[in-house]
């Protein structure tokens, strides 16, 4: 990575500056590998419509198993710190009797655990992103080939705009699910480790923590069902809008000549309003989920401490700090549950949509020649002489060709009553949870209103554009704005801005608190912040060309099938579509590899 860093320091990095990806990450290899997985499923199940779930499992199982190993190591190492906190606090209060050697051993234990956790986490993150990129390239290639082989009947029910949705929005959501897939099965492991640490420090009080955690997780079932239903409605509404948009753009010249463009654009606005309604319901439900899960650590900790007081278990400073650290470790998987539920629902809907599309009828290349024209006169143009004996009349032509594309110790007395302390803690936490709900509602309403405003203005500008604009602007570029970019504005941009503001406030607060104890920490944050901003320059991937290539090729499947097999567009390394997927993979792999290595250095 040193050469890339040196080049990036001198100038913006271009595709030619990035080395080629490994053969196992190339679009050609991934395309063949996914086809082989589908073939294995067909042979095993004995069906012509294989399960895409099984194909994805066969395609990703080896890499997913390696990622799972790093995830387990990361989870195990992350709980070493909370486990040692009680011993560390006891050492600070009983330093003279324990000796300095115990302190060095505890510090070394914290350091080694954190190093193992960091290395395993970065390898896990890189592996998950790499697997997501591989699955993305394989699915896009497979959907692309399917779009070129669709029969006329199937093409009537799946327009170019809908197929673009499959390759951009749906594939991206499946890729996002790969990122969260380890969280699903790691959650029981994390809960088991947390209960073990709590049982070591709090005894039977850990059972109350386990019961509270299970109660919070029980809420997942209805929330998942509601979110899945909303996502299905959103994708159906988006498909209808994109189908209408694609048809209108293809016939824009006729609509403008007949002055029908205003009526048809009103139709798009009405379809967008339906989509907007489902988006609003989905985001409000997501805000409610965030409120519940942000308040869940408070609920778990209060139940646990009250159970300890009821059972007569002493709450020393070491036990309380260890319990809080353990709750903090549980906080991350619980906080990720709203996103996990959303991603799971979106991924399930997207996989089902793609599976339904892949089952559509394809063009039967021998149906015309061997079926309808079986008893008719056939004109066969070929240069293969082995067909000459079967011909009734032969005409020879030339110059024709084909093209391809708490308290410190148990003896010390607490300053305040523990009931009073718990009430204050609960009041502050509940108030913070309501602030989270208010923040989430404000962010989603402002974000969705902004996205709707952008869409309305874009639609009006396209409607008022002269015909020269449509002649010079590829249809795929306009559809990209209405599909992928609009989806980012609807679902992601507002949340990312909100999280950015929240992270800045959290970082500033952390720096302020840490500087109270050691002001030298402030010096470290300045270069770290600059380095993080500098690294972002490596992640400037542009996908507009890819989307335009999809639209142009899908609009002309007949011409492609006439001059060459559609699969050659993916098999040939000089094909435009192959180069675009290779460029996306190269840049993404380089950035993710750098992101995973800079922590180790």
Coordinates of C-alpha atoms in Angstrom, one line a residue:
X1 CA 0.0 0.0 0.0
X2 CA 3.0 2.3 0.3
X3 CA 3.2 3.1 -3.4
X4 CA -0.6 4.0 -3.5
X5 CA -0.1 6.3 -0.5
X6 CA 2.8 8.0 -2.2
X7 CA 0.9 8.5 -5.4
X8 CA -2.2 9.7 -3.5
X9 CA -0.1 12.2 -1.7
X10 CA 1.1 13.8 -5.0
X11 CA -2.1 13.6 -7.1
X12 CA -5.7 12.2 -7.1
X13 CA -5.5 8.4 -7.5
X14 CA -6.8 7.1 -10.9
X15 CA -7.7 3.6 -12.0
X16 CA -4.3 3.1 -13.7
X17 CA -2.5 3.8 -10.4
X18 CA -4.3 0.9 -8.6
X19 CA -2.9 -2.6 -9.1
X20 CA -5.3 -5.2 -10.4
X21 CA -7.4 -7.2 -8.0
X22 CA -6.7 -10.8 -7.2
X23 CA -8.1 -13.3 -9.7
X24 CA -10.6 -14.4 -7.2
X25 CA -12.0 -10.9 -6.9
X26 CA -12.2 -10.3 -10.7
X27 CA -15.7 -9.9 -12.3
X28 CA -15.0 -12.8 -14.7
X29 CA -14.0 -15.3 -12.0
X30 CA -16.9 -14.3 -9.8
X31 CA -19.4 -14.6 -12.7
X32 CA -18.2 -18.2 -13.4
X33 CA -18.1 -19.1 -9.7
X34 CA -21.7 -17.9 -9.1
X35 CA -22.9 -19.8 -12.2
X36 CA -21.1 -22.9 -10.9
X37 CA -23.0 -22.5 -7.6
X38 CA -26.3 -22.3 -9.4
X39 CA -25.4 -25.3 -11.4
X40 CA -24.6 -27.3 -8.3
X41 CA -28.0 -26.3 -6.8
X42 CA -29.8 -27.4 -9.9
X43 CA -28.1 -30.8 -10.0
X44 CA -28.7 -31.4 -6.3
X45 CA -32.4 -30.3 -6.2
X46 CA -33.2 -31.6 -9.7
X47 CA -35.0 -28.4 -10.7
X48 CA -34.7 -25.8 -13.4
X49 CA -35.4 -23.0 -11.0
X50 CA -32.7 -23.3 -8.3
X51 CA -33.0 -21.5 -4.9
X52 CA -30.9 -18.3 -5.0
X53 CA -30.5 -18.6 -1.2
X54 CA -28.7 -21.9 -1.6
X55 CA -26.6 -20.5 -4.5
X56 CA -25.5 -17.5 -2.4
X57 CA -24.7 -19.9 0.5
X58 CA -22.5 -22.1 -1.7
X59 CA -20.8 -19.0 -3.2
X60 CA -20.0 -17.3 0.1
X61 CA -19.6 -20.1 2.6
X62 CA -15.8 -20.4 2.7
X63 CA -15.1 -16.7 3.0
X64 CA -18.0 -16.3 5.5
X65 CA -16.5 -19.1 7.7
X66 CA -13.2 -17.2 7.9
X67 CA -15.0 -14.0 8.8
X68 CA -16.9 -15.8 11.5
X69 CA -13.6 -17.0 13.1
X70 CA -12.3 -13.5 13.3
X71 CA -15.7 -12.3 14.6
X72 CA -15.5 -14.9 17.5
X73 CA -12.0 -13.8 18.4
X74 CA -13.0 -10.2 18.3
X75 CA -16.0 -10.8 20.6
X76 CA -14.0 -12.9 23.1
X77 CA -11.2 -10.4 23.3
X78 CA -13.6 -7.5 23.8
X79 CA -14.9 -8.9 27.0
X80 CA -11.5 -9.3 28.7
X81 CA -11.5 -5.6 29.7
X82 CA -14.8 -5.7 31.6
X83 CA -13.8 -9.0 33.2
X84 CA -10.5 -7.4 34.6
X85 CA -12.0 -4.1 35.7
X86 CA -13.0 -5.5 39.2
X87 CA -9.4 -6.7 39.8
X88 CA -8.0 -3.4 38.5
X89 CA -10.2 -1.3 40.9
X90 CA -9.3 -3.6 43.8
X91 CA -5.6 -3.2 42.9
X92 CA -6.0 0.6 43.0
X93 CA -7.6 0.5 46.5
X94 CA -5.3 -2.2 47.8
X95 CA -2.1 -1.2 46.0
X96 CA 0.2 -1.7 49.0
X97 CA -0.8 -5.2 49.8
X98 CA -0.9 -6.4 46.2
X99 CA 2.4 -5.0 44.9
X100 CA 3.4 -3.3 41.7
X101 CA 3.8 -6.5 39.8
X102 CA 0.1 -7.2 39.8
X103 CA -0.5 -3.8 38.3
X104 CA 1.9 -4.4 35.4
X105 CA 0.3 -7.8 34.7
X106 CA -3.2 -6.2 34.7
X107 CA -2.0 -3.5 32.3
X108 CA -0.4 -6.0 30.1
X109 CA -3.6 -8.0 30.0
X110 CA -5.6 -5.0 29.0
X111 CA -3.0 -4.2 26.2
X112 CA -2.8 -7.7 24.8
X113 CA -6.6 -8.1 24.8
X114 CA -7.1 -4.7 23.0
X115 CA -4.5 -5.6 20.4
X116 CA -6.1 -9.0 19.6
X117 CA -9.5 -7.3 19.5
X118 CA -8.3 -4.6 17.1
X119 CA -6.5 -7.0 14.7
X120 CA -9.4 -9.4 14.6
X121 CA -11.9 -6.7 14.2
X122 CA -10.1 -5.1 11.2
X123 CA -9.6 -8.5 9.5
X124 CA -13.3 -9.2 10.1
X125 CA -14.4 -5.9 8.7
X126 CA -12.2 -6.2 5.6
X127 CA -13.3 -9.8 5.0
X128 CA -17.0 -8.8 5.3
X129 CA -16.5 -5.9 2.8
X130 CA -14.6 -8.1 0.4
X131 CA -17.3 -10.8 0.5
X132 CA -19.9 -8.1 -0.1
X133 CA -18.0 -6.8 -3.1
X134 CA -17.7 -10.3 -4.5
X135 CA -21.4 -11.0 -4.0
X136 CA -22.3 -7.7 -5.6
X137 CA -20.2 -8.3 -8.7
X138 CA -21.6 -11.8 -9.1
X139 CA -25.2 -10.8 -8.7
X140 CA -24.9 -7.8 -11.0
X141 CA -23.4 -10.0 -13.7
X142 CA -26.0 -12.7 -13.3
X143 CA -28.9 -10.2 -13.4
X144 CA -27.3 -8.4 -16.4
X145 CA -27.1 -11.7 -18.4
X146 CA -30.7 -12.5 -17.4
X147 CA -31.9 -9.1 -18.7
X148 CA -30.3 -9.8 -22.0
X149 CA -31.9 -13.2 -22.3
X150 CA -35.5 -12.2 -21.3
X151 CA -38.3 -13.1 -23.7
X152 CA -40.6 -10.5 -25.1
X153 CA -43.4 -11.5 -22.7
X154 CA -41.1 -11.3 -19.7
X155 CA -39.7 -7.9 -20.8
X156 CA -43.2 -6.5 -20.8
X157 CA -43.5 -7.1 -17.0
X158 CA -39.9 -6.0 -16.3
X159 CA -38.8 -2.7 -17.8
X160 CA -35.3 -1.4 -18.0
X161 CA -35.9 0.8 -14.9
X162 CA -37.0 -2.1 -12.8
X163 CA -34.0 -4.2 -13.9
X164 CA -31.8 -1.2 -12.9
X165 CA -33.4 -1.2 -9.5
X166 CA -32.5 -4.9 -9.2
X167 CA -28.8 -4.2 -10.1
X168 CA -28.4 -1.0 -8.0
X169 CA -30.8 -0.8 -5.0
X170 CA -31.6 -4.5 -4.4
X171 CA -28.0 -5.8 -4.9
X172 CA -26.8 -3.0 -2.6
X173 CA -29.2 -4.1 0.1
X174 CA -28.1 -7.7 -0.2
X175 CA -24.5 -6.5 0.1
X176 CA -25.4 -4.5 3.3
X177 CA -26.9 -7.7 4.8
X178 CA -23.5 -9.5 4.4
X179 CA -22.1 -6.8 6.7
X180 CA -24.6 -7.6 9.4
X181 CA -24.9 -11.3 9.0
X182 CA -22.3 -12.1 11.7
X183 CA -24.2 -10.0 14.2
X184 CA -27.1 -12.4 14.0
X185 CA -25.3 -15.5 15.4
X186 CA -22.8 -13.5 17.5
X187 CA -25.5 -12.0 19.6
X188 CA -26.0 -15.2 21.7
X189 CA -22.3 -15.5 22.2
X190 CA -22.0 -11.9 23.4
X191 CA -24.9 -12.3 25.8
X192 CA -23.4 -15.5 27.2
X193 CA -20.1 -13.8 27.8
X194 CA -21.8 -10.8 29.4
X195 CA -23.9 -13.1 31.7
X196 CA -20.7 -15.0 32.7
X197 CA -19.0 -11.7 33.7
X198 CA -22.1 -10.4 35.5
X199 CA -22.5 -13.7 37.4
X200 CA -18.9 -13.5 38.5
X201 CA -19.4 -10.1 39.9
X202 CA -23.1 -9.9 40.9
X203 CA -24.0 -13.6 41.4
X204 CA -27.8 -14.2 41.0
X205 CA -28.2 -10.6 39.9
X206 CA -27.0 -11.7 36.5
X207 CA -30.2 -13.6 36.0
X208 CA -32.1 -10.4 36.2
X209 CA -29.8 -8.9 33.5
X210 CA -30.4 -12.0 31.3
X211 CA -34.2 -11.7 31.8
X212 CA -34.2 -8.0 30.9
X213 CA -32.0 -8.6 27.9
X214 CA -34.4 -11.4 26.6
X215 CA -37.4 -9.1 27.2
X216 CA -35.8 -6.4 25.0
X217 CA -35.0 -8.9 22.3
X218 CA -38.5 -10.3 22.3
X219 CA -39.6 -7.0 20.9
X220 CA -37.8 -7.8 17.7
X221 CA -40.5 -10.2 16.4
X222 CA -43.3 -7.6 15.8
X223 CA -40.9 -4.9 14.7
X224 CA -39.3 -7.2 12.1
X225 CA -42.7 -8.1 10.6
X226 CA -43.8 -4.5 10.4
X227 CA -40.5 -3.4 8.9
X228 CA -40.6 -6.2 6.3
X229 CA -44.1 -5.2 5.2
X230 CA -43.1 -1.6 4.8
X231 CA -40.0 -2.5 2.8
X232 CA -42.1 -4.6 0.4
X233 CA -44.5 -1.7 -0.1
X234 CA -41.6 0.7 -0.6
X235 CA -39.9 -1.4 -3.3
X236 CA -43.2 -2.0 -5.1
X237 CA -43.9 1.7 -5.2
X238 CA -40.3 2.4 -6.3
X239 CA -40.7 -0.1 -9.1
X240 CA -43.9 1.5 -10.4
X241 CA -42.3 4.9 -10.3
X242 CA -39.2 3.8 -12.1
X243 CA -41.2 1.9 -14.7
X244 CA -43.3 5.0 -15.5
X245 CA -40.2 7.2 -15.5
X246 CA -38.3 4.9 -17.9
X247 CA -41.2 4.7 -20.3
X248 CA -41.8 8.5 -20.3
X249 CA -38.1 9.2 -20.9
X250 CA -38.0 6.8 -23.9
X251 CA -41.0 8.5 -25.5
X252 CA -40.2 12.1 -24.5
X253 CA -40.0 13.4 -28.0
X254 CA -43.6 12.2 -28.8
X255 CA -44.9 13.5 -25.5
X256 CA -43.4 17.0 -26.0
X257 CA -44.7 17.2 -29.6
X258 CA -48.2 16.3 -28.4
X259 CA -48.0 18.5 -25.2
X260 CA -48.7 15.5 -23.1
X261 CA -45.6 15.8 -20.9
X262 CA -47.3 17.7 -18.1
X263 CA -50.0 15.0 -17.6
X264 CA -47.5 12.2 -17.6
X265 CA -45.2 13.9 -15.2
X266 CA -48.1 14.4 -12.9
X267 CA -48.5 10.6 -13.0
X268 CA -44.9 10.3 -11.8
X269 CA -45.6 12.8 -9.0
X270 CA -48.6 10.7 -7.8
X271 CA -46.5 7.5 -7.8
X272 CA -43.9 9.3 -5.9
X273 CA -46.4 10.4 -3.3
X274 CA -47.4 6.8 -2.7
X275 CA -43.8 5.9 -2.2
X276 CA -43.3 8.9 0.1
X277 CA -46.2 7.7 2.3
X278 CA -44.6 4.3 2.8
X279 CA -41.2 5.9 3.4
X280 CA -42.6 8.1 6.1
X281 CA -44.3 5.1 7.9
X282 CA -41.1 3.1 7.6
X283 CA -38.8 5.8 9.0
X284 CA -41.2 6.6 11.8
X285 CA -41.2 3.0 12.8
X286 CA -37.4 3.0 12.7
X287 CA -37.4 6.1 15.0
X288 CA -39.6 4.3 17.5
X289 CA -37.3 1.3 17.3
X290 CA -34.3 3.5 18.0
X291 CA -36.0 5.0 21.0
X292 CA -36.7 1.5 22.5
X293 CA -33.2 0.2 21.9
X294 CA -31.4 3.3 23.1
X295 CA -33.3 3.0 26.3
X296 CA -32.7 -0.7 26.7
X297 CA -29.3 -0.5 28.4
X298 CA -30.8 1.7 31.0
X299 CA -33.7 -0.7 31.5
X300 CA -31.2 -3.6 31.9
X301 CA -28.9 -1.9 34.3
X302 CA -31.7 -0.6 36.5
X303 CA -33.3 -4.0 36.7
X304 CA -30.0 -5.6 37.5
X305 CA -29.0 -3.2 40.3
X306 CA -32.4 -3.3 41.9
X307 CA -32.2 -7.1 41.9
X308 CA -28.8 -7.0 43.6
X309 CA -30.1 -4.6 46.3
X310 CA -33.2 -6.9 46.8
X311 CA -30.9 -10.0 47.1
X312 CA -28.5 -8.2 49.4
X313 CA -25.5 -8.2 47.0
X314 CA -23.0 -5.5 47.8
X315 CA -22.4 -3.0 44.9
X316 CA -18.8 -1.9 45.2
X317 CA -17.1 0.4 42.8
X318 CA -15.3 -2.4 41.1
X319 CA -18.5 -4.4 40.6
X320 CA -20.5 -1.4 39.4
X321 CA -17.8 -0.3 36.9
X322 CA -17.4 -3.9 35.6
X323 CA -21.2 -4.2 35.2
X324 CA -21.4 -0.8 33.4
X325 CA -18.5 -1.9 31.1
X326 CA -20.4 -5.2 30.4
X327 CA -23.6 -3.3 29.7
X328 CA -21.6 -1.1 27.4
X329 CA -20.4 -4.1 25.5
X330 CA -24.0 -5.3 25.2
X331 CA -25.0 -1.8 24.1
X332 CA -23.4 -2.1 20.6
X333 CA -25.3 -5.3 19.5
X334 CA -28.5 -4.0 21.0
X335 CA -28.1 -0.6 19.4
X336 CA -27.4 -2.3 16.1
X337 CA -30.6 -4.3 16.3
X338 CA -32.8 -1.5 14.6
X339 CA -30.3 -1.4 11.7
X340 CA -30.1 -5.2 11.7
X341 CA -33.9 -5.5 11.6
X342 CA -34.1 -3.0 8.8
X343 CA -31.2 -4.6 6.8
X344 CA -32.7 -8.1 7.3
X345 CA -36.1 -7.0 6.1
X346 CA -34.6 -5.1 3.1
X347 CA -32.3 -8.0 2.3
X348 CA -35.1 -10.6 2.4
X349 CA -37.3 -8.5 0.2
X350 CA -34.5 -7.8 -2.3
X351 CA -33.5 -11.5 -2.5
X352 CA -37.1 -12.5 -3.2
X353 CA -37.4 -9.8 -5.9
X354 CA -34.2 -10.9 -7.6
X355 CA -35.2 -14.6 -7.3
X356 CA -38.6 -13.9 -8.9
X357 CA -36.9 -12.0 -11.7
X358 CA -34.4 -14.8 -12.4
X359 CA -37.3 -17.3 -12.8
X360 CA -38.8 -15.4 -15.7
X361 CA -39.0 -16.9 -19.1
X362 CA -36.0 -16.5 -21.4
X363 CA -35.7 -16.3 -25.2
X364 CA -35.8 -19.8 -26.8
X365 CA -33.3 -19.3 -29.6
X366 CA -34.5 -22.5 -31.4
X367 CA -38.2 -21.9 -30.9
X368 CA -38.6 -19.9 -34.2
X369 CA -36.4 -22.1 -36.4
X370 CA -37.4 -25.5 -35.1
X371 CA -40.9 -24.6 -34.1
X372 CA -42.9 -21.9 -35.9
X373 CA -40.8 -22.1 -39.1
X374 CA -40.4 -25.9 -39.1
X375 CA -42.5 -26.4 -42.2
X376 CA -41.7 -23.0 -43.8
X377 CA -39.0 -21.8 -46.2
X378 CA -36.0 -20.8 -44.1
X379 CA -33.3 -18.3 -45.2
X380 CA -30.1 -19.4 -43.2
X381 CA -27.1 -17.0 -43.4
X382 CA -23.9 -18.7 -42.3
X383 CA -20.3 -19.4 -43.3
X384 CA -20.3 -23.0 -41.9
X385 CA -20.1 -25.4 -44.9
X386 CA -21.3 -28.4 -42.9
X387 CA -24.9 -27.1 -43.4
X388 CA -24.7 -27.1 -47.2
X389 CA -26.0 -30.7 -47.7
X390 CA -29.3 -29.7 -45.9
X391 CA -29.9 -26.6 -48.0
X392 CA -32.2 -26.5 -51.1
X393 CA -30.6 -23.3 -52.5
X394 CA -27.2 -21.7 -51.8
X395 CA -26.3 -18.1 -52.3
X396 CA -22.7 -17.0 -51.6
X397 CA -22.0 -13.4 -50.3
X398 CA -18.7 -11.6 -49.3
X399 CA -17.6 -8.7 -47.2
X400 CA -20.0 -9.6 -44.4
X401 CA -18.8 -9.9 -40.8
X402 CA -19.9 -10.3 -37.1
X403 CA -19.3 -7.9 -34.1
X404 CA -18.9 -8.5 -30.2
X405 CA -19.3 -6.1 -27.4
X406 CA -20.3 3.4 43.2
X407 CA -18.3 2.8 46.7
X408 CA -14.6 1.8 46.5
X409 CA -14.7 -1.2 48.8
X410 CA -17.3 -3.3 50.6
X411 CA -16.3 -1.7 54.0
X412 CA -16.8 1.9 52.8
X413 CA -20.2 3.6 53.2
X414 CA -21.9 5.1 50.2
X415 CA -22.4 8.9 50.2
X416 CA -26.0 8.6 49.0
X417 CA -28.6 5.9 49.3
X418 CA -28.4 3.4 46.4
X419 CA -32.1 3.8 45.7
X420 CA -31.6 7.6 45.2
X421 CA -28.6 7.0 43.0
X422 CA -30.6 4.6 40.8
X423 CA -33.5 7.0 40.5
X424 CA -31.2 9.8 39.4
X425 CA -29.5 7.5 36.9
X426 CA -32.8 6.2 35.6
X427 CA -34.2 9.7 35.2
X428 CA -31.2 11.0 33.3
X429 CA -31.2 7.9 31.0
X430 CA -35.0 8.1 30.3
X431 CA -34.6 11.8 29.5
X432 CA -31.7 10.9 27.2
X433 CA -33.8 8.3 25.5
X434 CA -36.7 10.7 24.8
X435 CA -34.1 13.1 23.4
X436 CA -33.0 10.4 21.1
X437 CA -36.6 9.9 20.0
X438 CA -37.0 13.6 19.4
X439 CA -33.8 13.7 17.4
X440 CA -34.7 10.7 15.3
X441 CA -38.2 12.2 14.5
X442 CA -36.7 15.6 13.6
X443 CA -34.0 14.0 11.4
X444 CA -36.3 11.7 9.5
X445 CA -39.0 14.4 8.9
X446 CA -36.4 17.0 7.8
X447 CA -34.5 14.4 5.7
X448 CA -37.6 13.0 4.0
X449 CA -39.0 16.5 3.3
X450 CA -35.6 17.5 1.8
X451 CA -35.6 14.3 -0.4
X452 CA -39.1 15.0 -1.6
X453 CA -38.2 18.6 -2.4
X454 CA -35.1 17.5 -4.4
X455 CA -37.2 15.0 -6.3
X456 CA -39.9 17.5 -7.1
X457 CA -37.4 20.1 -8.3
X458 CA -35.6 17.5 -10.4
X459 CA -38.8 16.3 -12.0
X460 CA -39.9 19.8 -12.8
X461 CA -36.5 20.7 -14.3
X462 CA -36.5 17.5 -16.5
X463 CA -40.0 18.3 -17.6
X464 CA -39.0 21.9 -18.7
X465 CA -35.8 20.7 -20.3
X466 CA -35.6 21.2 -24.1
X467 CA -35.3 18.2 -26.5
X468 CA -31.6 18.9 -26.9
X469 CA -31.1 17.9 -23.3
X470 CA -32.6 14.5 -23.9
X471 CA -30.6 14.1 -27.1
X472 CA -27.3 14.8 -25.3
X473 CA -28.0 13.2 -21.9
X474 CA -28.1 9.4 -21.7
X475 CA -31.3 8.0 -20.3
X476 CA -29.4 5.9 -17.8
X477 CA -28.0 9.0 -16.2
X478 CA -31.4 10.5 -15.6
X479 CA -32.7 7.1 -14.3
X480 CA -29.7 6.9 -12.0
X481 CA -30.7 10.2 -10.4
X482 CA -34.3 9.0 -10.0
X483 CA -33.3 5.5 -8.7
X484 CA -30.0 5.1 -6.8
X485 CA -29.4 8.7 -5.9
X486 CA -33.0 9.3 -4.8
X487 CA -32.9 6.1 -2.7
X488 CA -29.8 7.4 -0.9
X489 CA -31.6 10.7 -0.2
X490 CA -34.7 8.9 1.1
X491 CA -33.1 6.2 3.3
X492 CA -29.5 7.1 4.1
X493 CA -28.5 10.8 3.8
X494 CA -30.5 12.1 6.8
X495 CA -29.4 9.3 9.1
X496 CA -25.8 9.8 8.1
X497 CA -25.9 13.5 8.7
X498 CA -27.6 12.9 12.1
X499 CA -25.0 10.3 13.0
X500 CA -22.2 12.7 11.9
X501 CA -23.5 15.4 14.2
X502 CA -23.9 12.9 17.0
X503 CA -20.4 11.5 16.5
X504 CA -18.9 15.0 16.5
X505 CA -20.6 15.9 19.8
X506 CA -19.6 12.5 21.3
X507 CA -16.0 12.9 20.2
X508 CA -15.8 16.5 21.6
X509 CA -17.3 15.4 24.8
X510 CA -14.9 12.5 25.1
X511 CA -11.9 14.7 24.4
X512 CA -13.1 17.2 27.0
X513 CA -13.6 14.6 29.7
X514 CA -10.2 12.9 28.9
X515 CA -8.4 16.2 28.9
X516 CA -9.5 16.8 32.5
X517 CA -7.3 13.9 33.6
X518 CA -4.6 14.0 30.9
X519 CA -4.5 17.1 28.6
X520 CA -1.8 15.4 26.4
X521 CA -4.6 13.3 24.9
X522 CA -5.7 16.3 22.9
X523 CA -2.4 16.3 21.0
X524 CA -3.1 12.8 19.7
X525 CA -6.6 13.6 18.3
X526 CA -5.3 16.3 15.9
X527 CA -3.1 14.1 13.6
X528 CA -5.6 11.2 13.9
X529 CA -8.4 13.5 12.6
X530 CA -6.2 14.8 9.7
X531 CA -5.2 11.2 8.7
X532 CA -8.8 10.1 8.7
X533 CA -9.9 13.0 6.4
X534 CA -6.9 12.3 4.1
X535 CA -7.9 8.6 3.7
X536 CA -11.3 9.6 2.5
X537 CA -9.8 10.7 -0.8
X538 CA -9.2 7.1 -1.7
X539 CA -13.0 6.3 -1.7
X540 CA -14.1 8.4 -4.7
X541 CA -15.8 5.6 -6.7
X542 CA -18.1 6.8 -9.4
X543 CA -20.8 4.5 -10.6
X544 CA -22.6 6.7 -13.1
X545 CA -20.9 5.0 -16.1
X546 CA -21.9 1.6 -14.8
X547 CA -25.5 2.6 -14.6
X548 CA -25.5 4.1 -18.0
X549 CA -24.0 1.0 -19.5
X550 CA -26.7 -1.1 -17.9
X551 CA -29.5 1.0 -19.3
X552 CA -28.0 1.2 -22.8
X553 CA -27.4 -2.5 -23.1
X554 CA -30.8 -3.5 -21.6
X555 CA -32.5 -1.1 -24.1
X556 CA -31.0 -3.1 -27.0
X557 CA -31.0 -6.8 -26.2
X558 CA -32.1 -7.7 -29.7
X559 CA -29.0 -6.1 -31.3
X560 CA -26.7 -7.7 -28.8
X561 CA -28.2 -11.1 -29.3
X562 CA -28.1 -10.7 -33.0
X563 CA -24.3 -10.0 -33.2
X564 CA -23.0 -12.0 -30.3
X565 CA -23.9 -14.1 -27.3
X566 CA -24.9 -11.7 -24.5
X567 CA -22.6 -13.5 -22.0
X568 CA -19.6 -12.4 -24.1
X569 CA -20.1 -8.9 -22.6
X570 CA -19.0 -10.3 -19.3
X571 CA -16.5 -12.9 -20.4
X572 CA -14.3 -10.6 -22.5
X573 CA -11.9 -8.4 -20.6
X574 CA -12.1 -5.7 -23.2
X575 CA -15.8 -5.2 -22.8
X576 CA -17.0 -1.9 -21.3
X577 CA -19.2 -3.5 -18.7
X578 CA -16.4 -5.8 -17.5
X579 CA -14.0 -2.9 -17.2
X580 CA -16.5 -0.9 -15.1
X581 CA -17.1 -3.8 -12.6
X582 CA -13.3 -4.2 -12.5
X583 CA -12.8 -0.5 -11.8
X584 CA -15.3 -0.5 -9.0
X585 CA -13.8 -3.7 -7.4
X586 CA -10.2 -2.3 -7.7
X587 CA -11.0 0.9 -6.0
X588 CA -13.2 -0.6 -3.3
X589 CA -10.6 -3.3 -2.5
X590 CA -7.8 -0.8 -2.3
X591 CA -9.6 1.5 0.1
X592 CA -10.9 -1.3 2.3
X593 CA -7.4 -3.0 2.4
X594 CA -5.9 0.3 3.5
X595 CA -8.6 0.9 6.1
X596 CA -7.9 -2.5 7.6
X597 CA -4.2 -2.1 7.6
X598 CA -3.6 1.4 9.0
X599 CA -4.8 0.4 12.4
X600 CA -2.3 -2.4 12.6
X601 CA 0.6 -0.1 11.6

